[in-house]
Tab-separated table of C-alpha atoms and ligand atoms in Angstrom:
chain	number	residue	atom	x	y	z
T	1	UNK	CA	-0.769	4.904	-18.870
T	2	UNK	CA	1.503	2.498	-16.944
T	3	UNK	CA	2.221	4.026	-13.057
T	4	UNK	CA	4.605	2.372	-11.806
T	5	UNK	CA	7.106	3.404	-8.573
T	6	UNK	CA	9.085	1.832	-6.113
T	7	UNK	CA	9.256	2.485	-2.012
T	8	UNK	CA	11.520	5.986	-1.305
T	9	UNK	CA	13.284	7.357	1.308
T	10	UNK	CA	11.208	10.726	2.403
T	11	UNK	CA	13.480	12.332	4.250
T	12	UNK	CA	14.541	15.069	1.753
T	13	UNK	CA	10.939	16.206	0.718
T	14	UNK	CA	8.095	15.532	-1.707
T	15	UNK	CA	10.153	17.381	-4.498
T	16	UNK	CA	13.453	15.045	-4.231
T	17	UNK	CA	11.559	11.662	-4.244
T	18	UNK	CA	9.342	12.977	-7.409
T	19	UNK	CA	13.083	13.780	-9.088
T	20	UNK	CA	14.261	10.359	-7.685
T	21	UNK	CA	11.181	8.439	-9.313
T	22	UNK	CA	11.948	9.852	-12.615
T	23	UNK	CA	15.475	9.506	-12.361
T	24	UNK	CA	14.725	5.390	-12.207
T	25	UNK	CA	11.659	5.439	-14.762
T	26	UNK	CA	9.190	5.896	-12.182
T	27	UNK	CA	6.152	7.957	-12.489
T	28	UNK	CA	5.144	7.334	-8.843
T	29	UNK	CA	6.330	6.566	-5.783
T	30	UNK	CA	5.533	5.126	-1.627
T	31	UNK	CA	7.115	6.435	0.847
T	32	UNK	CA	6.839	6.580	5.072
T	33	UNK	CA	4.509	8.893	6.598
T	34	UNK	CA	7.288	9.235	9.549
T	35	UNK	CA	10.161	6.895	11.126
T	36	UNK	CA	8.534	3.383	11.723
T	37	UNK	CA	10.221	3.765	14.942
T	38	UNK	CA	10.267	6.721	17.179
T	39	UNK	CA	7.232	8.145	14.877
T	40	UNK	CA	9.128	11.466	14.248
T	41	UNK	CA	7.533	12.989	10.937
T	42	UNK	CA	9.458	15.497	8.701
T	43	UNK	CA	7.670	19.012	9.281
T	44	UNK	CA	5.395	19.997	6.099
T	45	UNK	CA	7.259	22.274	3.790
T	46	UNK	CA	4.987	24.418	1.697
T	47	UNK	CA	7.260	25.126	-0.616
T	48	UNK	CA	8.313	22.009	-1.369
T	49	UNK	CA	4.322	20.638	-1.434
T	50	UNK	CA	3.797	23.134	-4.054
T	51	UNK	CA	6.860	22.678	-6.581
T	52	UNK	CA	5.928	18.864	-5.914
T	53	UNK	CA	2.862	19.388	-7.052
T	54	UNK	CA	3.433	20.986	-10.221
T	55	UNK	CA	6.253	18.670	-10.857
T	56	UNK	CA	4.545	15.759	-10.359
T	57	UNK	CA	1.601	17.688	-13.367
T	58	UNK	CA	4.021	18.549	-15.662
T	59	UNK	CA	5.397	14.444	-15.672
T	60	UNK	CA	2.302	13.396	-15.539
T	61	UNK	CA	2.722	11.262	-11.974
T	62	UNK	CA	-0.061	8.621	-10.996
T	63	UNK	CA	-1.324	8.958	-7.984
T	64	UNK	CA	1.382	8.618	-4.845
T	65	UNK	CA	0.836	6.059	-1.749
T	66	UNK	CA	2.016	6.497	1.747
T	67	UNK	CA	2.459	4.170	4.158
T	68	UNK	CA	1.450	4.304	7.734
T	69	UNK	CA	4.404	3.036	9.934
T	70	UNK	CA	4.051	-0.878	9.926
T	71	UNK	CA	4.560	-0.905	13.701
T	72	UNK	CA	1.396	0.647	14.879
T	73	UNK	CA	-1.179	-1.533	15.906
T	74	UNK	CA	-4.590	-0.344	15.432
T	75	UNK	CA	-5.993	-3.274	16.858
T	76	UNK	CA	-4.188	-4.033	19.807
T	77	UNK	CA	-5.509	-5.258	23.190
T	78	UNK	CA	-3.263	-2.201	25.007
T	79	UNK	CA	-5.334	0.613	24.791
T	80	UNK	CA	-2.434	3.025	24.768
T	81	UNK	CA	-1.000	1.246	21.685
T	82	UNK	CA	-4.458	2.212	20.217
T	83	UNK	CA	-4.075	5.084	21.067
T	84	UNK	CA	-0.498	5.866	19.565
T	85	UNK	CA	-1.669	4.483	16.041
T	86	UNK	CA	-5.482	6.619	16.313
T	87	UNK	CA	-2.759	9.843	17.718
T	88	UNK	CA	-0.691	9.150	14.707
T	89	UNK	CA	-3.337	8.452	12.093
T	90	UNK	CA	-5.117	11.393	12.921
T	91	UNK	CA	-2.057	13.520	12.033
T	92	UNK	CA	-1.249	11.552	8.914
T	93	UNK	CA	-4.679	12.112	7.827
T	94	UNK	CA	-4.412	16.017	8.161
T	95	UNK	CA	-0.642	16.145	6.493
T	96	UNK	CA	-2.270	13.676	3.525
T	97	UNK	CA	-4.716	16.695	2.903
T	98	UNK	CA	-1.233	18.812	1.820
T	99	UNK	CA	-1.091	16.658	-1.021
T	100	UNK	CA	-4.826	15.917	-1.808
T	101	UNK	CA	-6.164	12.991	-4.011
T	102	UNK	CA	-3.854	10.714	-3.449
T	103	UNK	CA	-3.594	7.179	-1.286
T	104	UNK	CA	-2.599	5.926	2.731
T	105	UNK	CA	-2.222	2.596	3.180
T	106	UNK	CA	-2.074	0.653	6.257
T	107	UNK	CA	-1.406	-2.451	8.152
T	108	UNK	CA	-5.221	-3.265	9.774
T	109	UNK	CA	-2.913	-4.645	12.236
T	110	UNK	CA	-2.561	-7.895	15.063
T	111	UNK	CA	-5.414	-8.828	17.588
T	112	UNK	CA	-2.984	-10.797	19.413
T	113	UNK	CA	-4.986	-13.259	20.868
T	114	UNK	CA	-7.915	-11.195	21.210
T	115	UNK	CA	-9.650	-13.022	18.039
T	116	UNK	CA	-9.991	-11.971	14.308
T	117	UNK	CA	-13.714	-10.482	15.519
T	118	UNK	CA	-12.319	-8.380	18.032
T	119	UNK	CA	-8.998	-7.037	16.242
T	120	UNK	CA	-11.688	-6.102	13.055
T	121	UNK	CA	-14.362	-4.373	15.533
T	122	UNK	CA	-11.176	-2.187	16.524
T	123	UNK	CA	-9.671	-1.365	13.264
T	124	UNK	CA	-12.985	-0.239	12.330
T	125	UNK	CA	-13.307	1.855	15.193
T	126	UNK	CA	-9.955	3.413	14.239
T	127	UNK	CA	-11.684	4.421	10.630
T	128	UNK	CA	-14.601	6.029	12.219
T	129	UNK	CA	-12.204	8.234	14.600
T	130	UNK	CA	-9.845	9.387	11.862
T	131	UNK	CA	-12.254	9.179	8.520
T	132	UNK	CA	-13.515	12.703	7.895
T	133	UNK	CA	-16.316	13.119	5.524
T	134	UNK	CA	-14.047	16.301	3.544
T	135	UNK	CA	-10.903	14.526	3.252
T	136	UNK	CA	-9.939	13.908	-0.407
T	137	UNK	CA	-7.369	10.974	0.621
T	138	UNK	CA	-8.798	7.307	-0.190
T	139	UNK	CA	-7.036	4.941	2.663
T	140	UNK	CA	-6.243	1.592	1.852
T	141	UNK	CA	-6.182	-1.531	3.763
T	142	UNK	CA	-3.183	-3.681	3.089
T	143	UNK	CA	-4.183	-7.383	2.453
T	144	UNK	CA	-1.827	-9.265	4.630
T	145	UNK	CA	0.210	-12.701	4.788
T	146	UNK	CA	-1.505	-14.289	7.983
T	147	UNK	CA	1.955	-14.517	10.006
T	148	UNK	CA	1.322	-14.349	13.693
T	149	UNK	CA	-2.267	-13.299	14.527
T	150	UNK	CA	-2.399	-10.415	11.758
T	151	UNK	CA	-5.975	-9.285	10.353
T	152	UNK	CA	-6.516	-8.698	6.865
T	153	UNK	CA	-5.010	-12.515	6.310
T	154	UNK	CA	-8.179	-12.764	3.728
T	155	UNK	CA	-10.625	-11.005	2.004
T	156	UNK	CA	-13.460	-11.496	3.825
T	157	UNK	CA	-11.243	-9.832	7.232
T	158	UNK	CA	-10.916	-6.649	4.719
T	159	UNK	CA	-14.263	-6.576	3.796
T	160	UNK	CA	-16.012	-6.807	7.148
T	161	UNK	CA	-13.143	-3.895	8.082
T	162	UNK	CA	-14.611	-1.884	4.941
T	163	UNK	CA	-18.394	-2.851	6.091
T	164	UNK	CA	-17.916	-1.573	9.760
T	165	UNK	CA	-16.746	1.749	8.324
T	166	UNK	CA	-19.259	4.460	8.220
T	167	UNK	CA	-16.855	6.421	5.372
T	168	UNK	CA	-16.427	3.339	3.755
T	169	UNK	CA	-16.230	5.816	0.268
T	170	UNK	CA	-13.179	6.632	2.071
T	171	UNK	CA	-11.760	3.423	2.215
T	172	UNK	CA	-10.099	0.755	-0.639
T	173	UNK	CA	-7.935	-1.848	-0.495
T	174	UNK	CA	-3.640	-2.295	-1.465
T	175	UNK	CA	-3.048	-6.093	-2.978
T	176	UNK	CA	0.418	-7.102	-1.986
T	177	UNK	CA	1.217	-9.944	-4.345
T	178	UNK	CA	3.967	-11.024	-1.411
T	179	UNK	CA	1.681	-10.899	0.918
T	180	UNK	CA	-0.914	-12.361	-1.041
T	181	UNK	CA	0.253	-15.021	-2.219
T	182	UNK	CA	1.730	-16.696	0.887
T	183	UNK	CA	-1.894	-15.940	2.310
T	184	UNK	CA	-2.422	-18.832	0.405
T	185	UNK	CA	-4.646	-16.645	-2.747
T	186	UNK	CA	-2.802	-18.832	-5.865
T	187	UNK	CA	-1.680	-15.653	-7.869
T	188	UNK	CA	1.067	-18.106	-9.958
T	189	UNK	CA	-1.411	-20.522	-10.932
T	190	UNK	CA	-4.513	-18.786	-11.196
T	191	UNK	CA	-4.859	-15.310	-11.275
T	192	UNK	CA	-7.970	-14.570	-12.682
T	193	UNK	CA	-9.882	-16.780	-10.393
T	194	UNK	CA	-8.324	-14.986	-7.269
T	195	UNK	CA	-9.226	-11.903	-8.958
T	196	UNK	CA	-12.656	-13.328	-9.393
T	197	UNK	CA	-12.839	-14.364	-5.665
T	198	UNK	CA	-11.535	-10.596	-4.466
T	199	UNK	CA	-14.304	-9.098	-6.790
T	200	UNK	CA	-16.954	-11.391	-5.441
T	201	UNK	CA	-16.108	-10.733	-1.327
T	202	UNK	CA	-14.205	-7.328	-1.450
T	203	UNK	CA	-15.484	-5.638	-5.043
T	204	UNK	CA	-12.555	-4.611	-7.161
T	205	UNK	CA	-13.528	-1.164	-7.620
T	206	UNK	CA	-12.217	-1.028	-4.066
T	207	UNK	CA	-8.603	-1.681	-5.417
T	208	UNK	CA	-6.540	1.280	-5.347
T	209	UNK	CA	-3.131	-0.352	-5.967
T	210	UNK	CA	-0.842	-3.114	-6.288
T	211	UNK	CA	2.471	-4.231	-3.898
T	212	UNK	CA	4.496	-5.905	-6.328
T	213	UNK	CA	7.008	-7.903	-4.500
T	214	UNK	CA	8.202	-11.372	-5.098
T	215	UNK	CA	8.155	-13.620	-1.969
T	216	UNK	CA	11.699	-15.091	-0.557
T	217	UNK	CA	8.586	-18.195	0.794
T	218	UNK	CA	6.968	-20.798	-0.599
T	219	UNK	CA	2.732	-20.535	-1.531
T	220	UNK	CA	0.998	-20.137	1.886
T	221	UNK	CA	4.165	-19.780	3.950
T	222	UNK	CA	2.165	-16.786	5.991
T	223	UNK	CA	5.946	-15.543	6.430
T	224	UNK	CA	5.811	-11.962	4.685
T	225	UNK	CA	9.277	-11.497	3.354
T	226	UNK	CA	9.605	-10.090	0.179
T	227	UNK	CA	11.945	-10.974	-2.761
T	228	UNK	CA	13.385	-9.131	-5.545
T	229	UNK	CA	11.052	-9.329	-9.099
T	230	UNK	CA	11.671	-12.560	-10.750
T	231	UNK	CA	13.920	-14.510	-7.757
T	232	UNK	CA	11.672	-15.201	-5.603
T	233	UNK	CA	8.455	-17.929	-5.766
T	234	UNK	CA	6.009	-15.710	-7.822
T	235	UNK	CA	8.566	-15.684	-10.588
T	236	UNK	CA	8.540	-13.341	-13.602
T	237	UNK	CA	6.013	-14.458	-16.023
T	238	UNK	CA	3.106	-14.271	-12.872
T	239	UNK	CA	3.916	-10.597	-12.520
T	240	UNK	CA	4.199	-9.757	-16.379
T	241	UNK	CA	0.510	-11.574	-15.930
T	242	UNK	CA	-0.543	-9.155	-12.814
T	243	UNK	CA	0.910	-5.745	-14.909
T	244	UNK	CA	-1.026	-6.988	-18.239
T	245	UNK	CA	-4.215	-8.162	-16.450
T	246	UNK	CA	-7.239	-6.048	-18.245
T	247	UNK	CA	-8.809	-5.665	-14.444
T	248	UNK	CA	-5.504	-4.653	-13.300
T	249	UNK	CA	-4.290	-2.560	-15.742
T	250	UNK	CA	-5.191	0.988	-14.491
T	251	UNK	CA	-3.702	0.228	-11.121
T	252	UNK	CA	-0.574	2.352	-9.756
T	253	UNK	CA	2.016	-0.482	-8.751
T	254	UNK	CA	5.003	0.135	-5.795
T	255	UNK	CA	8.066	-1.871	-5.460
T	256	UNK	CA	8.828	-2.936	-2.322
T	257	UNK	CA	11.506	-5.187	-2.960
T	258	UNK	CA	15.145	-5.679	-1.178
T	259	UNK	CA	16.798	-3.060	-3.454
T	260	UNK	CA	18.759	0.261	-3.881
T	261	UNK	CA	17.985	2.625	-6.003
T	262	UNK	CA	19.877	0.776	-9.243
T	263	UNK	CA	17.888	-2.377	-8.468
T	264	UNK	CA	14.732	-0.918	-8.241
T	265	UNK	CA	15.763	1.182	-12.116
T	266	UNK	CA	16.549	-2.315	-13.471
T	267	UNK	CA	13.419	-3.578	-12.192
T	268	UNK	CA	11.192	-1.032	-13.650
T	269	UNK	CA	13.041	-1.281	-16.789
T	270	UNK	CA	11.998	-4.740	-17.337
T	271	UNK	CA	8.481	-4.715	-15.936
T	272	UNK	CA	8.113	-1.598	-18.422
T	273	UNK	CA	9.085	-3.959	-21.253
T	274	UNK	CA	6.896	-6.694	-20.040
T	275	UNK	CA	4.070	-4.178	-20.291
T	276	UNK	CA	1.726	-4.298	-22.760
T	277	UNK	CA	0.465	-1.048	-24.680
I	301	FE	FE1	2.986	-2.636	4.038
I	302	FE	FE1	3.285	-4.204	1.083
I	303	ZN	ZN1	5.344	-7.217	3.494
């Protein structure tokens, strides 16, 4: 089974954004926990969890992601900007639980000048507030690009995140080929070796699922801007490579590319045809 889904607007429920996926060819999709700024969530509809939930049986969905706002810093010198992501990633945790089994992902965040140590001794301490031995929910770390003084810039930041976490059954990792590759990690050129490399440091049975986004930046830019499928520096035939990879396969992949809804059809159509049986 291919899952494949794009980034969706959540404001109109669980229900409209599993009829919007199929609409486009998806079978999955991401979408925001809440407003990346102001933090407002949309109150939890019953109703609409539970026709969501047999919609998303009936079509046979892959497992959905959310996303944490990116502009909560869980490792932040400011204690009350701690506190706002830990107040707001408790709550996403509990409203995850309406829709059970499925996947979080977030940012591990900036230390801003506090060192790489310091920033992954706090994001860790974040996981042992909010990890809760009964949740079903597996929370993912995003691997980032390295712009600024971000954590996660490499795998061995996510793995001594994922070492420092007492639930650490609880928590996996999100690849974001964007991010990824202008980390410097040569996903173009040599796939299988970073893939090698992620299973030696991280493990890959930590990988939960794919970003696919192009990158508007050159190999090891450590800018983070993303590019539609095919026009930016990855190019088409690496990410016909990532969806085909055997150790990739079974992965849920989420579009996060500069597109409307038509761009993001045409760009499941064609990774869909790029795909392999
Ligand atoms: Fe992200
Ligand atoms: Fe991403
Ligand atoms: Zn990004």
């Amino acid at each position: 089974m291919f899952y494949i889904g794009c980034h969706l607007s959540a404001s109109k429920g669980f229900l409209h954004m599993a009829k919007e996926a199929s609409s486009i060819g998806a079978n999955t999709f991401q979408f925001f926990t809440r407003n990346p700024r102001g933090f407002a969530a949309k109150d939890i509809d019953e109703k609409d969890v539970r026709e969501f939930l047999d919609y998303a049986k009936e079509h046979n969905f892959g497992k959905i992601l959310a996303h944490a706002p990116y502009t909560l810093n869980p490792s932040s010198a400011d204690e009350k900007v701690r506190d706002l992501a830990l107040r707001i990633m408790t709550d996403d945790m509990e409203r995850m639980e309406y829709v059970p089994h499925n996947l979080y992902n977030f940012h591990p965040g900036s230390h801003v000048g506090q060192g790489a140590e310091k920033g992954i001794e706090l994001t860790a301490t974040l996981l042992n507030t909010i990890l809760k031995p009964e949740q079903t929910t597996i929370v993912l770390l995003e691997t980032m690009s390295g712009k600024g003084s971000e954590i996660g810039r490499n795998f061995e930041e996510i793995k001594e995140i994922i070492d420092k976490t007492e639930l650490s059954d609880k928590v996996g990792v999100c690849l974001d080929t964007c991010h990824v590759y202008d980390a410097g990690y040569d996903i173009v050129g040599n796939l299988d070796g970073v893939l090698d490399e992620f299973d030696r440091i991280i493990g890959l049975e930590k990988l939960h699922a794919i970003h696919m986004n192009d990158s508007k930046n050159p190999f090891e830019s450590h800018k983070d801007r993303h590019e539609k499928i095919g026009e930016g520096y990855i190019g088409l035939d690496a990410m016909e490579k990532v969806i085909n990879n055997e150790r990739l396969k079974h992965l849920p992949i989420f579009l996060e590319t500069p597109n409307e809804l038509d761009g993001y059809e045409a760009e499941i159509k064609t990774l869909k045809e790029k795909r392999d049986l």
